CSV table of C-alpha atoms in Angstrom, one decimal:
chain,number,residue,atom,x,y,z
A,19,MET,CA,115.9,8.2,98.5
A,20,LEU,CA,114.9,11.8,99.6
A,21,ALA,CA,111.5,13.1,98.5
A,22,LEU,CA,111.4,16.8,97.7
A,23,PHE,CA,108.1,18.7,98.1
A,24,ALA,CA,107.5,21.9,96.3
A,25,LEU,CA,105.5,24.5,98.3
A,26,GLN,CA,102.8,26.1,96.4
A,27,ALA,CA,103.2,29.8,96.6
A,28,GLN,CA,100.2,31.4,98.2
A,29,GLU,CA,100.0,34.7,96.8
A,30,TYR,CA,98.6,37.6,99.1
A,31,THR,CA,96.8,40.7,97.9
A,32,ILE,CA,98.3,43.6,100.1
A,33,HIS,CA,96.0,46.6,101.2
A,34,PHE,CA,97.9,49.5,102.7
A,35,ASP,CA,95.9,51.3,105.3
A,36,SER,CA,96.6,53.5,108.5
A,37,LEU,CA,94.4,54.5,111.6
A,38,TYR,CA,94.9,57.2,113.9
A,39,SER,CA,95.7,56.1,117.5
A,40,ILE,CA,94.3,58.1,120.5
A,41,HIS,CA,96.4,56.0,122.9
A,42,LEU,CA,99.7,56.7,120.9
A,43,GLN,CA,98.7,60.1,119.6
A,44,GLU,CA,99.8,59.4,116.0
A,45,GLN,CA,98.9,57.9,112.7
A,46,ARG,CA,100.0,54.4,112.4
A,47,GLN,CA,100.4,52.4,108.9
A,48,ILE,CA,99.2,48.9,108.7
A,49,GLU,CA,99.3,46.3,106.0
A,50,ILE,CA,96.7,43.8,105.4
A,51,LEU,CA,97.6,40.6,103.4
A,52,PHE,CA,94.4,38.7,102.2
A,53,PRO,CA,95.0,35.3,101.1
A,54,GLU,CA,94.5,33.9,97.6
A,55,GLY,CA,90.8,33.8,96.7
A,56,TYR,CA,89.8,36.0,99.4
A,57,ASN,CA,86.4,37.2,98.8
A,58,LEU,CA,84.6,39.8,101.3
A,59,SER,CA,81.2,38.9,100.0
A,60,SER,CA,81.7,35.1,100.0
A,61,GLY,CA,80.4,34.8,103.9
A,62,ASP,CA,83.6,33.0,105.1
A,63,THR,CA,85.3,34.3,107.9
A,64,TYR,CA,89.3,34.1,108.6
A,65,ASP,CA,91.5,33.6,111.4
A,66,ILE,CA,94.1,36.7,111.8
A,67,PHE,CA,97.8,36.7,112.4
A,68,TYR,CA,99.1,40.1,113.6
A,69,VAL,CA,102.7,40.7,113.0
A,70,LEU,CA,104.9,43.2,115.1
A,71,ASP,CA,107.8,44.7,113.4
A,72,GLY,CA,106.0,44.7,110.2
A,73,GLU,CA,108.7,46.3,108.1
A,74,TRP,CA,110.7,43.1,108.4
A,75,ALA,CA,108.8,40.4,110.2
A,76,THR,CA,106.0,40.2,107.6
A,77,SER,CA,108.0,38.4,104.9
A,78,LEU,CA,109.3,36.0,107.4
A,79,SER,CA,105.9,35.3,108.7
A,80,ARG,CA,104.3,34.8,105.4
A,81,THR,CA,107.1,32.2,104.6
A,82,VAL,CA,106.7,30.4,107.8
A,83,LEU,CA,102.8,30.5,107.7
A,84,ARG,CA,102.9,29.1,104.1
A,85,PHE,CA,105.1,26.1,105.3
A,86,LEU,CA,102.9,25.5,108.4
A,87,GLY,CA,99.7,25.7,106.4
A,88,TYR,CA,101.2,23.2,103.9
A,89,ALA,CA,101.9,20.7,106.6
A,90,GLN,CA,98.3,21.6,107.9
A,91,PHE,CA,99.5,23.0,111.3
A,92,VAL,CA,97.7,26.3,110.8
A,93,PRO,CA,94.8,27.2,108.7
A,94,LYS,CA,95.9,27.8,105.0
A,95,ASP,CA,93.7,30.9,104.5
A,96,LEU,CA,94.8,33.6,107.1
A,97,ILE,CA,94.5,37.2,107.0
A,98,ILE,CA,97.8,38.8,108.1
A,99,VAL,CA,97.7,42.2,109.7
A,100,SER,CA,101.3,43.8,109.5
A,101,ILE,CA,102.1,46.4,112.0
A,102,PRO,CA,105.3,48.3,111.0
A,103,ASN,CA,107.0,50.2,113.6
A,104,ARG,CA,106.7,53.9,113.6
A,105,TYR,CA,110.0,56.3,113.1
A,106,ASN,CA,110.3,59.8,114.7
A,107,HIS,CA,112.8,61.2,112.1
A,108,THR,CA,115.3,58.2,112.3
A,109,VAL,CA,114.2,56.8,115.7
A,110,ASN,CA,112.5,53.6,115.7
A,111,MET,CA,109.7,53.9,118.1
A,112,ARG,CA,109.6,50.0,118.8
A,113,GLU,CA,111.6,50.8,122.1
A,114,ARG,CA,108.6,53.1,123.3
A,115,ASP,CA,106.1,50.7,122.2
A,116,PHE,CA,107.4,47.3,123.2
A,117,THR,CA,108.8,48.0,126.6
A,118,PRO,CA,106.7,47.8,129.8
A,119,THR,CA,109.1,49.8,132.1
A,120,GLN,CA,111.5,52.7,131.7
A,121,ILE,CA,114.9,51.3,130.8
A,122,GLU,CA,118.0,52.9,131.8
A,123,ASN,CA,119.8,54.6,128.9
A,124,TYR,CA,116.8,53.9,126.7
A,125,ASN,CA,115.0,57.5,126.6
A,126,ILE,CA,111.8,56.4,125.0
A,127,SER,CA,111.2,53.3,126.6
A,128,GLY,CA,108.2,52.2,128.9
A,129,GLY,CA,105.2,52.8,126.6
A,130,ALA,CA,104.0,49.3,126.0
A,131,ASP,CA,100.7,50.0,128.0
A,132,ASN,CA,99.8,52.7,125.3
A,133,PHE,CA,100.7,50.3,122.7
A,134,LEU,CA,98.7,47.5,124.2
A,135,SER,CA,95.5,49.6,124.3
A,136,PHE,CA,96.2,50.8,120.7
A,137,LEU,CA,96.2,47.0,119.6
A,138,LYS,CA,93.4,45.9,121.7
A,139,SER,CA,90.9,48.9,121.7
A,140,GLU,CA,91.9,50.4,118.2
A,141,LEU,CA,93.5,48.1,115.8
A,142,ILE,CA,91.8,44.8,116.5
A,143,THR,CA,88.4,46.5,116.9
A,144,SER,CA,88.9,48.2,113.4
A,145,ILE,CA,89.8,45.0,111.9
A,146,ASN,CA,87.0,43.1,113.3
A,147,LEU,CA,84.4,45.8,112.0
A,148,LYS,CA,86.1,46.0,108.7
A,149,TYR,CA,86.7,42.3,107.6
A,150,PRO,CA,85.0,38.9,108.0
A,151,VAL,CA,87.3,37.6,110.8
A,152,ASN,CA,86.9,34.8,113.4
A,153,THR,CA,87.3,37.0,116.3
A,154,GLU,CA,88.3,33.9,118.6
A,155,ASN,CA,91.1,32.9,116.5
A,156,LYS,CA,93.8,35.5,116.4
A,157,THR,CA,97.5,35.3,117.1
A,158,LEU,CA,100.0,38.2,118.0
A,159,TYR,CA,103.6,37.6,116.6
A,160,GLY,CA,106.7,39.7,118.0
A,161,SER,CA,110.1,38.9,118.9
A,162,SER,CA,113.0,40.3,120.9
A,163,TRP,CA,111.1,43.4,122.7
A,164,GLY,CA,108.0,42.6,120.5
A,165,GLY,CA,107.9,39.4,122.4
A,166,LEU,CA,107.5,41.1,125.6
């Protein structure tokens, strides 16, 4: 006999924010997803899950994290920081942000050092100052070029 388990849908409160990056010389949009029951004044700290390619990978990450939390492989109460790609007109700048070297036939490739500096010294620092996070427990998720 098959046992079926219904996942409890964890609802997130989404906060839209942005921050200017000196390293990238541009305004970057971010989305912060707070777990159900999040309370800034509770004294609780939260692990952080940073998601690259946020415009499409956040929904997938939310689903996977919900399942892994239910199975007790990850904490159930994570703050998800979604980092959507920047578009210059219609050009997705992920090629620039995620590739560490210039790639032939990819005109804007090779800017990963600047993007990593943005992540480390600007975004993560900003999140650590604004929200009650466990600074030791953070994960960065990316796929394809975002996995470089």
